[in-house]
Amino acid sequence: MVTNVDKNLVIGIDIGGTGTKIGLVDARGEILARDEGIATTAYSTFDGFVDAMSEVIERLLTATDSHGKVRGIGVGAPDSNYYTGNIEHAFNLPWKGVLPLADMLSKRCNIPVYVTNDANAAAIGEMTYGTAKGMKNFIVITLGTGVGSGIVINGQVVYGNDGFAGELGHVTMVRGDNGRLCGCGRRGCLEAYCSATGVARTAKEIIEQMNEPGLLSNIKNITARDVYNAAMNGDKTALEIFNFTGNMLGEAIADFIAFSSPQAIILFGGLTRAGDLLLEPIKKSVDKNVLHTYKGKVQILISQLKDSDAAILGASALAWE
Amino acid sequence: MVTNVDKNLVIGIDIGGTGTKIGLVDARGEILARDEGIATTAYSTFDGFVDAMSEVIERLLTATDSHGKVRGIGVGAPDSNYYTGNIEHAFNLPWKGVLPLADMLSKRCNIPVYVTNDANAAAIGEMTYGTAKGMKNFIVITLGTGVGSGIVINGQVVYGNDGFAGELGHVTMVRGDNGRLCGCGRRGCLEAYCSATGVARTAKEIIEQMNEPGLLSNIKNITARDVYNAAMNGDKTALEIFNFTGNMLGEAIADFIAFSSPQAIILFGGLTRAGDLLLEPIKKSVDKNVLHTYKGKVQILISQLKDSDAAILGASALAWE
């Protein structure tokens, strides 16, 4: 008979707008087997998509002889609700309405399924395998296509009254009509400035303002990666773009600190590859903007989880809880 | 022998910059005996002040024959730390440095002492005796001389890593050099606009801008109470002052909601006497500014604790925890 003690593996699933990754993970955060071959957009029905995921899981379990050893499946998915296990009205997924993900997948696989959004999954991943090991109070800020957050207080992820707490990408940084239009339909959100796409918008603005010949001058449709490459080569305009971004992130973080007085802020996601180019202006700005009570108390860190694995690890960690 | 079960009373102490109030409270939130006669500023040493408090406590216990029936003493005090029981570097108190309040008072009275700031005490008071009974996720915003906050998540007050979490009066609402100078030394804080003194500053600005003869035209050193009186008499300028204040509070609350997705925001303190004059523009502004995910989900309420008792009740509730 297999008891829960023998169930020393978990499965992590990262559902993204383009692709879905699945991995089998052990207690030390090693990925024993993985599959990154599911194209999220290839399935016209959610039912078909859940079938595809369960087939991949079956294949991973067979390949590693792990049937009966999996304690749970953790899923990171956009607009998903930890309390209900549903994905609710996700903008970036092909299926509309309320999708009972946990219910459907657990019935297919006969394994408990837990879901939350990718930023909360990242926070649990950091706490379980990463930089936040042993921390009880911290905030993960994900800097990717969008800006998300996973807030941990007293060792617990904050889900709030409805399961959707922690949308710190949508605090308002620039009030009034001058604020940039955000994907959420409002103006001036942090995400409209400090996501990868926000950095590209900043680049456009600052290149026009500075009007200085440089490495970015002749690039059409500039991306955050172009800005990074130029900054690494000492380009003045590119450095100014990172300063602007870091400064605003620091202003936002100073406000977040006044909320939960965390031990650390952990930055996660694609944009953090910029390293000190981003981290230094953030630290400077936090120090300048934070209330004296908190000055010098809060660490600003970059996630140490391997970029390619972080999403799977984060999701998988949900299943240990 | 007296067991903890027989200890069905608590003491609440509200230490303010001017006066200190002490009350003996039962489990239903009835104040059985009270003393509001301690002038905080009358004691040159903290030691003398603690002596005075313990004498009052002794007197209240004797008068009500309650020796041995008190489970604990809860104290609301500025800049106080729940974890350490200390008051640390309080601006508004006559004694400097770190003051080991819980330690000193518990030794004098032989009763456990718990301390926190007044806004956290208000949050616990609301949860124990007030509007937040049964709620697990809510935020109390205190609107008095300053703006404070007590944040409750999963039924627990958020103290953060250092015991000083929840300084939402010091999130930045107006960035840059145009932001009003705040008592904390920074610019643009919510407190500089939406405290009673902030409202008085707004009054001055709006009276100049509107330059319309009205009930406020000839008052020197306008207070929030003057604005209230004028607004109740339909004065256009005064109504505009409340609209401005409510609008900014709504913008701030929309950001707070994105953090912890609470069931309710509860407004507490002197400024809430304005009732719908303040509540209506706040509700309108929250609805306009909040992320669609949270729209219509969060109640905006005014505390129902009796104003004169609220501070004592809030502090006393700390001792039941």
Coordinates of N, CA and C in Angstrom, one line a residue, chain B residues 27-210:
Chain B
A27 N -16.3 41.1 27.9 CA -16.2 40.4 26.6 C -17.2 40.9 25.6
R28 N -18.2 41.6 26.0 CA -19.2 42.1 25.0 C -18.8 43.5 24.5
G29 N -17.7 44.0 25.1 CA -17.3 45.4 24.7 C -17.9 46.5 25.5
E30 N -18.4 46.1 26.7 CA -19.0 47.2 27.5 C -17.8 47.7 28.4
I31 N -17.7 49.0 28.5 CA -16.7 49.6 29.4 C -17.3 49.7 30.8
L32 N -16.8 49.0 31.7 CA -17.3 48.9 33.1 C -16.8 50.0 33.9
A33 N -15.6 50.5 33.7 CA -15.1 51.6 34.4 C -14.0 52.3 33.6
R34 N -13.9 53.6 33.7 CA -12.9 54.3 32.9 C -12.2 55.4 33.6
D35 N -11.1 55.9 33.0 CA -10.4 57.0 33.6 C -9.7 57.7 32.4
E36 N -10.1 59.0 32.2 CA -9.5 59.7 31.1 C -8.6 60.8 31.6
G37 N -8.2 60.7 32.8 CA -7.6 61.8 33.5 C -6.1 61.9 33.4
I38 N -5.4 61.1 32.7 CA -3.9 61.2 32.6 C -3.5 62.1 31.5
A39 N -2.8 63.2 31.9 CA -2.2 64.1 30.9 C -0.9 63.5 30.5
T40 N -0.7 63.0 29.2 CA 0.5 62.4 28.8 C 1.7 63.3 29.0
T41 N 1.5 64.6 28.7 CA 2.6 65.5 28.8 C 3.0 65.9 30.2
A42 N 2.3 65.5 31.2 CA 2.6 66.0 32.5 C 3.7 65.2 33.2
Y43 N 4.2 64.2 32.5 CA 5.2 63.3 33.2 C 6.6 63.5 32.5
S44 N 7.5 64.0 33.2 CA 8.8 64.3 32.6 C 9.6 63.0 32.3
T45 N 9.3 61.9 33.1 CA 10.0 60.6 32.8 C 8.9 59.6 32.4
F46 N 9.4 58.6 31.6 CA 8.5 57.5 31.2 C 8.1 56.7 32.4
D47 N 9.1 56.5 33.3 CA 8.9 55.8 34.5 C 7.7 56.4 35.3
G48 N 7.7 57.7 35.5 CA 6.6 58.3 36.2 C 5.3 58.1 35.5
F49 N 5.3 58.1 34.2 CA 4.1 57.9 33.4 C 3.5 56.5 33.7
V50 N 4.4 55.5 33.6 CA 4.0 54.1 33.8 C 3.4 54.0 35.3
D51 N 4.1 54.6 36.2 CA 3.6 54.6 37.6 C 2.1 55.1 37.6
A52 N 1.9 56.3 37.0 CA 0.6 56.9 37.0 C -0.4 56.0 36.4
M53 N -0.1 55.3 35.3 CA -1.0 54.3 34.6 C -1.3 53.2 35.6
S54 N -0.3 52.7 36.3 CA -0.6 51.5 37.1 C -1.4 51.9 38.3
E55 N -1.3 53.1 38.8 CA -2.1 53.6 39.9 C -3.6 53.7 39.4
V56 N -3.8 54.2 38.3 CA -5.2 54.3 37.7 C -5.8 52.9 37.6
I57 N -5.0 51.9 37.1 CA -5.5 50.6 36.9 C -5.9 50.0 38.3
E58 N -5.0 50.2 39.3 CA -5.3 49.7 40.6 C -6.6 50.3 41.1
R59 N -6.8 51.6 40.9 CA -8.0 52.2 41.3 C -9.2 51.7 40.7
L60 N -9.2 51.4 39.3 CA -10.3 50.9 38.6 C -10.6 49.5 39.1
L61 N -9.6 48.7 39.3 CA -9.8 47.3 39.8 C -10.5 47.3 41.2
T62 N -10.0 48.2 42.0 CA -10.6 48.2 43.4 C -12.0 48.7 43.3
A63 N -12.3 49.7 42.6 CA -13.6 50.3 42.5 C -14.6 49.2 42.0
T64 N -14.2 48.3 41.1 CA -15.1 47.3 40.5 C -15.0 45.9 41.1
D65 N -14.1 45.9 42.1 CA -13.8 44.6 42.8 C -13.4 43.5 41.7
S66 N -12.4 43.9 40.9 CA -12.1 43.1 39.7 C -10.6 42.5 39.8
H67 N -10.0 42.6 41.0 CA -8.7 42.0 41.1 C -8.7 40.5 40.7
G68 N -7.7 40.1 40.0 CA -7.6 38.7 39.6 C -8.5 38.3 38.4
K69 N -9.3 39.3 37.9 CA -10.3 38.9 36.9 C -9.8 39.4 35.5
V70 N -8.7 40.1 35.4 CA -8.2 40.7 34.2 C -7.3 39.8 33.4
R71 N -7.6 39.4 32.2 CA -6.8 38.5 31.4 C -5.6 39.2 30.8
G72 N -5.7 40.5 30.5 CA -4.6 41.1 29.9 C -4.9 42.6 29.7
I73 N -3.8 43.4 29.5 CA -3.9 44.8 29.2 C -3.5 45.0 27.7
G74 N -4.3 45.7 27.0 CA -4.0 46.0 25.6 C -3.7 47.5 25.5
V75 N -2.6 47.9 24.9 CA -2.3 49.3 24.8 C -2.1 49.7 23.3
G76 N -2.9 50.8 23.0 CA -2.6 51.4 21.6 C -1.7 52.6 21.9
A77 N -0.6 52.7 21.2 CA 0.3 53.8 21.4 C 1.1 54.1 20.1
P78 N 1.4 55.3 19.8 CA 2.1 55.6 18.6 C 3.5 55.0 18.5
D79 N 3.9 54.6 17.3 CA 5.2 54.0 17.1 C 5.5 52.8 18.0
S80 N 4.5 52.0 18.3 CA 4.8 50.9 19.2 C 4.8 49.6 18.4
N81 N 5.6 48.7 19.0 CA 5.9 47.5 18.2 C 5.3 46.2 18.9
Y82 N 4.4 45.6 18.2 CA 3.8 44.4 18.8 C 4.7 43.3 19.2
Y83 N 5.8 43.1 18.4 CA 6.7 42.0 18.7 C 7.5 42.3 20.0
T84 N 8.0 43.5 20.1 CA 8.9 43.8 21.3 C 8.1 44.3 22.5
G85 N 7.0 44.9 22.3 CA 6.3 45.6 23.4 C 6.8 46.9 23.7
N86 N 7.7 47.4 22.8 CA 8.3 48.7 23.0 C 7.6 49.8 22.2
I87 N 7.7 51.1 22.8 CA 7.5 52.2 21.9 C 8.8 52.7 21.4
E88 N 8.9 52.9 20.1 CA 10.3 53.2 19.5 C 10.3 54.5 18.8
H89 N 11.0 55.5 19.4 CA 11.2 56.8 18.8 C 9.9 57.5 18.3
A90 N 9.0 57.6 19.3 CA 7.7 58.2 18.9 C 7.9 59.8 18.8
F91 N 7.4 60.3 17.7 CA 7.5 61.7 17.4 C 6.6 62.5 18.4
N92 N 5.4 61.9 18.7 CA 4.4 62.7 19.4 C 4.3 62.5 20.9
L93 N 5.3 61.8 21.4 CA 5.3 61.6 22.9 C 6.5 62.3 23.5
P94 N 6.4 62.7 24.8 CA 7.4 63.5 25.4 C 8.8 62.8 25.6
W95 N 8.8 61.4 25.6 CA 10.0 60.7 25.9 C 10.7 60.1 24.7
K96 N 12.0 60.2 24.6 CA 12.7 59.8 23.4 C 13.2 58.4 23.5
G97 N 13.6 57.9 22.4 CA 14.3 56.6 22.4 C 13.3 55.4 22.4
V98 N 13.9 54.3 22.9 CA 13.1 53.0 22.9 C 12.6 52.9 24.4
L99 N 11.2 52.7 24.5 CA 10.6 52.7 25.8 C 10.0 51.3 26.0
P100 N 10.5 50.5 26.9 CA 10.0 49.1 27.1 C 8.6 49.1 27.9
L101 N 7.6 49.6 27.2 CA 6.3 49.8 27.8 C 5.7 48.5 28.3
A102 N 5.6 47.4 27.5 CA 4.9 46.2 27.9 C 5.7 45.6 29.1
D103 N 7.0 45.6 29.1 CA 7.8 45.0 30.1 C 7.6 45.8 31.4
M104 N 7.6 47.1 31.4 CA 7.5 47.9 32.6 C 6.1 47.8 33.2
L105 N 5.1 48.0 32.4 CA 3.7 48.0 32.9 C 3.3 46.6 33.4
S106 N 3.7 45.5 32.7 CA 3.3 44.2 33.2 C 4.0 43.9 34.5
K107 N 5.2 44.4 34.8 CA 5.8 44.1 36.1 C 5.1 44.9 37.2
R108 N 4.7 46.1 36.9 CA 4.0 46.9 37.9 C 2.6 46.3 38.2
C109 N 1.9 45.8 37.2 CA 0.5 45.3 37.5 C 0.4 43.8 37.6
N110 N 1.5 43.1 37.3 CA 1.4 41.6 37.3 C 0.3 41.1 36.4
I111 N 0.1 41.7 35.3 CA -0.9 41.3 34.2 C -0.1 41.4 32.9
P112 N -0.3 40.4 32.0 CA 0.3 40.5 30.7 C -0.1 41.7 29.9
V113 N 0.9 42.4 29.2 CA 0.6 43.6 28.5 C 1.0 43.4 27.0
Y114 N 0.0 43.8 26.1 CA 0.3 43.7 24.7 C 0.1 45.1 24.1
V115 N 1.1 45.5 23.2 CA 1.0 46.9 22.6 C 1.0 46.8 21.1
T116 N 0.3 47.8 20.5 CA 0.4 48.0 19.1 C 0.0 49.4 18.8
N117 N 0.1 49.9 17.5 CA -0.3 51.2 17.3 C -1.8 51.4 17.3
D118 N -2.3 52.6 17.3 CA -3.7 52.8 17.4 C -4.5 52.3 16.2
A119 N -3.9 52.3 15.1 CA -4.7 51.8 13.9 C -4.8 50.3 13.9
N120 N -3.8 49.6 14.3 CA -3.9 48.1 14.5 C -4.9 47.8 15.6
A121 N -4.8 48.6 16.7 CA -5.8 48.4 17.8 C -7.2 48.6 17.3
A122 N -7.4 49.6 16.4 CA -8.7 49.9 15.9 C -9.2 48.7 15.1
A123 N -8.3 48.1 14.3 CA -8.6 46.9 13.5 C -9.1 45.7 14.3
I124 N -8.3 45.5 15.4 CA -8.7 44.4 16.3 C -10.0 44.7 17.0
G125 N -10.2 46.0 17.4 CA -11.5 46.4 18.0 C -12.6 46.2 17.1
E126 N -12.5 46.5 15.8 CA -13.6 46.3 14.8 C -13.9 44.8 14.7
M127 N -12.8 44.0 14.7 CA -13.0 42.5 14.5 C -13.7 41.9 15.8
T128 N -13.4 42.5 16.9 CA -13.8 41.9 18.2 C -15.2 42.4 18.5
Y129 N -15.4 43.7 18.4 CA -16.7 44.2 18.9 C -17.5 45.0 17.8
G130 N -16.9 45.2 16.6 CA -17.5 46.2 15.7 C -17.9 45.7 14.4
T131 N -17.8 46.5 13.4 CA -18.3 46.3 12.0 C -17.6 45.1 11.3
A132 N -16.4 44.7 11.8 CA -15.7 43.6 11.1 C -15.9 42.3 11.8
K133 N -16.8 42.2 12.7 CA -17.1 40.9 13.3 C -17.3 39.8 12.3
G134 N -16.5 38.8 12.3 CA -16.7 37.7 11.4 C -15.9 37.8 10.1
M135 N -15.3 39.0 9.9 CA -14.5 39.2 8.7 C -13.1 38.7 8.9
K136 N -12.5 38.1 7.8 CA -11.1 37.6 7.9 C -10.2 38.5 7.1
N137 N -10.7 39.3 6.2 CA -9.8 40.2 5.4 C -10.4 41.6 5.2
F138 N -9.8 42.5 5.9 CA -10.3 43.9 5.8 C -9.2 44.8 6.2
I139 N -9.4 46.1 5.9 CA -8.4 47.1 6.2 C -9.1 48.3 6.9
V140 N -8.6 48.7 8.1 CA -9.1 49.8 8.8 C -8.2 51.0 8.4
I141 N -8.8 52.1 8.0 CA -8.1 53.3 7.7 C -8.5 54.4 8.7
T142 N -7.6 54.8 9.5 CA -7.9 55.8 10.5 C -7.6 57.2 10.0
L143 N -8.7 58.1 10.0 CA -8.6 59.4 9.5 C -8.7 60.4 10.7
G144 N -7.6 60.8 11.2 CA -7.6 61.7 12.4 C -6.6 62.8 12.1
T145 N -5.9 63.2 13.1 CA -4.8 64.1 12.9 C -3.8 63.6 11.9
G146 N -3.6 62.3 11.9 CA -2.8 61.7 10.8 C -3.7 60.7 10.0
V147 N -3.1 59.9 9.1 CA -3.8 58.8 8.5 C -3.0 57.5 8.8
G148 N -3.7 56.6 9.4 CA -3.1 55.3 9.8 C -3.8 54.1 9.2
S149 N -3.3 52.9 9.4 CA -4.1 51.8 8.9 C -3.8 50.5 9.7
G150 N -4.7 49.7 9.8 CA -4.6 48.4 10.4 C -5.1 47.3 9.4
I151 N -4.2 46.4 9.0 CA -4.5 45.5 7.9 C -4.7 44.1 8.5
V152 N -5.9 43.5 8.2 CA -6.1 42.1 8.6 C -6.2 41.2 7.4
I153 N -5.4 40.2 7.5 CA -5.4 39.2 6.4 C -5.5 37.8 7.1
N154 N -6.4 37.0 6.6 CA -6.7 35.6 7.2 C -6.9 35.7 8.7
G155 N -7.6 36.8 9.1 CA -8.0 36.9 10.5 C -6.9 37.4 11.4
Q156 N -5.7 37.8 10.8 CA -4.6 38.2 11.6 C -4.2 39.6 11.2
V157 N -3.9 40.5 12.2 CA -3.3 41.8 11.9 C -1.9 41.6 11.3
V158 N -1.6 42.3 10.3 CA -0.3 42.2 9.6 C 0.7 43.1 10.3
Y159 N 1.7 42.5 11.0 CA 2.7 43.3 11.7 C 4.0 43.4 10.8
G160 N 4.1 42.5 9.9 CA 5.3 42.5 9.0 C 6.5 42.0 9.7
N161 N 7.7 42.1 9.0 CA 8.9 41.6 9.5 C 9.4 42.2 10.7
D162 N 9.1 43.5 10.9 CA 9.7 44.3 12.0 C 8.6 44.8 13.0
G163 N 7.4 44.5 12.8 CA 6.3 44.9 13.7 C 5.7 46.3 13.3
F164 N 6.1 46.9 12.2 CA 5.7 48.2 11.9 C 4.9 48.3 10.6
A165 N 4.4 47.1 10.1 CA 3.6 47.1 8.8 C 2.4 48.0 8.9
G166 N 1.9 48.4 7.7 CA 0.6 49.1 7.7 C 0.7 50.6 7.9
E167 N 1.6 51.2 7.2 CA 1.7 52.7 7.3 C 1.1 53.3 6.0
L168 N -0.1 53.0 5.8 CA -0.7 53.4 4.5 C -1.0 54.9 4.4
G169 N -0.9 55.6 5.5 CA -0.9 57.0 5.4 C 0.3 57.6 4.7
H170 N 1.3 56.8 4.5 CA 2.5 57.3 3.8 C 2.8 56.6 2.5
V171 N 1.8 56.1 1.8 CA 2.0 55.8 0.4 C 1.9 57.2 -0.3
T172 N 2.6 57.2 -1.4 CA 2.8 58.5 -2.1 C 1.6 58.7 -3.2
M173 N 0.9 59.7 -3.0 CA -0.3 60.0 -3.9 C 0.1 61.1 -4.9
V174 N 1.0 62.0 -4.6 CA 1.4 63.0 -5.6 C 2.9 63.0 -5.7
R175 N 3.4 62.5 -6.8 CA 4.8 62.3 -6.9 C 5.5 63.6 -7.4
G176 N 6.8 63.7 -7.0 CA 7.6 64.9 -7.5 C 7.5 66.0 -6.5
D177 N 8.0 67.1 -6.9 CA 8.2 68.3 -6.1 C 6.8 69.0 -5.8
N178 N 5.8 68.7 -6.6 CA 4.5 69.3 -6.3 C 3.8 68.7 -5.1
G179 N 4.2 67.5 -4.7 CA 3.6 66.8 -3.6 C 3.7 67.6 -2.3
R180 N 2.7 67.7 -1.5 CA 2.7 68.4 -0.2 C 3.8 67.8 0.7
L181 N 4.5 68.6 1.4 CA 5.4 68.1 2.4 C 4.6 67.5 3.6
C182 N 5.0 66.3 3.9 CA 4.4 65.5 5.0 C 5.2 65.6 6.3
G183 N 4.5 65.3 7.4 CA 5.2 65.3 8.7 C 6.4 64.4 8.8
C184 N 6.4 63.4 7.9 CA 7.4 62.3 7.9 C 8.7 62.8 7.2
G185 N 8.6 64.0 6.5 CA 9.7 64.6 5.8 C 9.7 64.3 4.3
R186 N 8.8 63.4 3.9 CA 8.7 63.1 2.5 C 7.6 64.0 1.8
R187 N 7.4 63.8 0.6 CA 6.4 64.6 -0.1 C 5.3 63.8 -0.7
G188 N 4.1 64.3 -0.7 CA 3.0 63.7 -1.4 C 2.2 62.6 -0.7
C189 N 2.5 62.3 0.6 CA 1.9 61.2 1.3 C 0.4 61.4 1.4
L190 N -0.4 60.3 1.4 CA -1.8 60.3 1.6 C -2.2 61.2 2.8
E191 N -1.4 61.0 3.9 CA -1.6 61.7 5.2 C -1.6 63.3 5.0
A192 N -0.8 63.7 4.1 CA -0.6 65.2 3.9 C -1.9 65.8 3.2
Y193 N -2.8 64.9 2.7 CA -4.0 65.3 2.0 C -5.3 64.9 2.7
C194 N -5.3 63.7 3.3 CA -6.5 63.2 3.8 C -6.7 63.0 5.3
S195 N -5.8 63.5 6.0 CA -5.9 63.6 7.5 C -6.8 64.9 7.8
A196 N -7.2 65.1 9.0 CA -7.9 66.3 9.4 C -7.1 67.6 9.0
T197 N -5.8 67.5 9.3 CA -4.9 68.7 9.0 C -4.7 68.8 7.5
G198 N -4.7 67.6 6.8 CA -4.6 67.7 5.3 C -5.9 68.3 4.7
V199 N -7.0 68.0 5.3 CA -8.3 68.7 4.8 C -8.2 70.2 5.0
A200 N -7.6 70.6 6.1 CA -7.5 72.0 6.4 C -6.6 72.7 5.3
R201 N -5.5 72.0 4.9 CA -4.6 72.5 3.9 C -5.3 72.5 2.5
T202 N -6.1 71.5 2.2 CA -6.9 71.5 1.0 C -7.8 72.6 1.0
A203 N -8.5 72.9 2.1 CA -9.4 74.0 2.2 C -8.8 75.3 1.8
K204 N -7.6 75.6 2.4 CA -6.9 76.8 2.0 C -6.7 76.9 0.5
E205 N -6.2 75.8 -0.1 CA -5.9 75.8 -1.5 C -7.2 76.0 -2.4
I206 N -8.2 75.3 -2.0 CA -9.4 75.3 -2.9 C -10.2 76.6 -2.7
I207 N -10.1 77.2 -1.5 CA -10.7 78.5 -1.3 C -10.1 79.6 -2.2
E208 N -8.7 79.5 -2.3 CA -8.0 80.4 -3.1 C -8.4 80.2 -4.6
Q209 N -8.4 78.9 -5.0 CA -8.7 78.6 -6.4 C -10.1 79.0 -6.8
M210 N -11.1 78.6 -6.0 CA -12.5 78.8 -6.4 C -12.8 80.3 -6.2

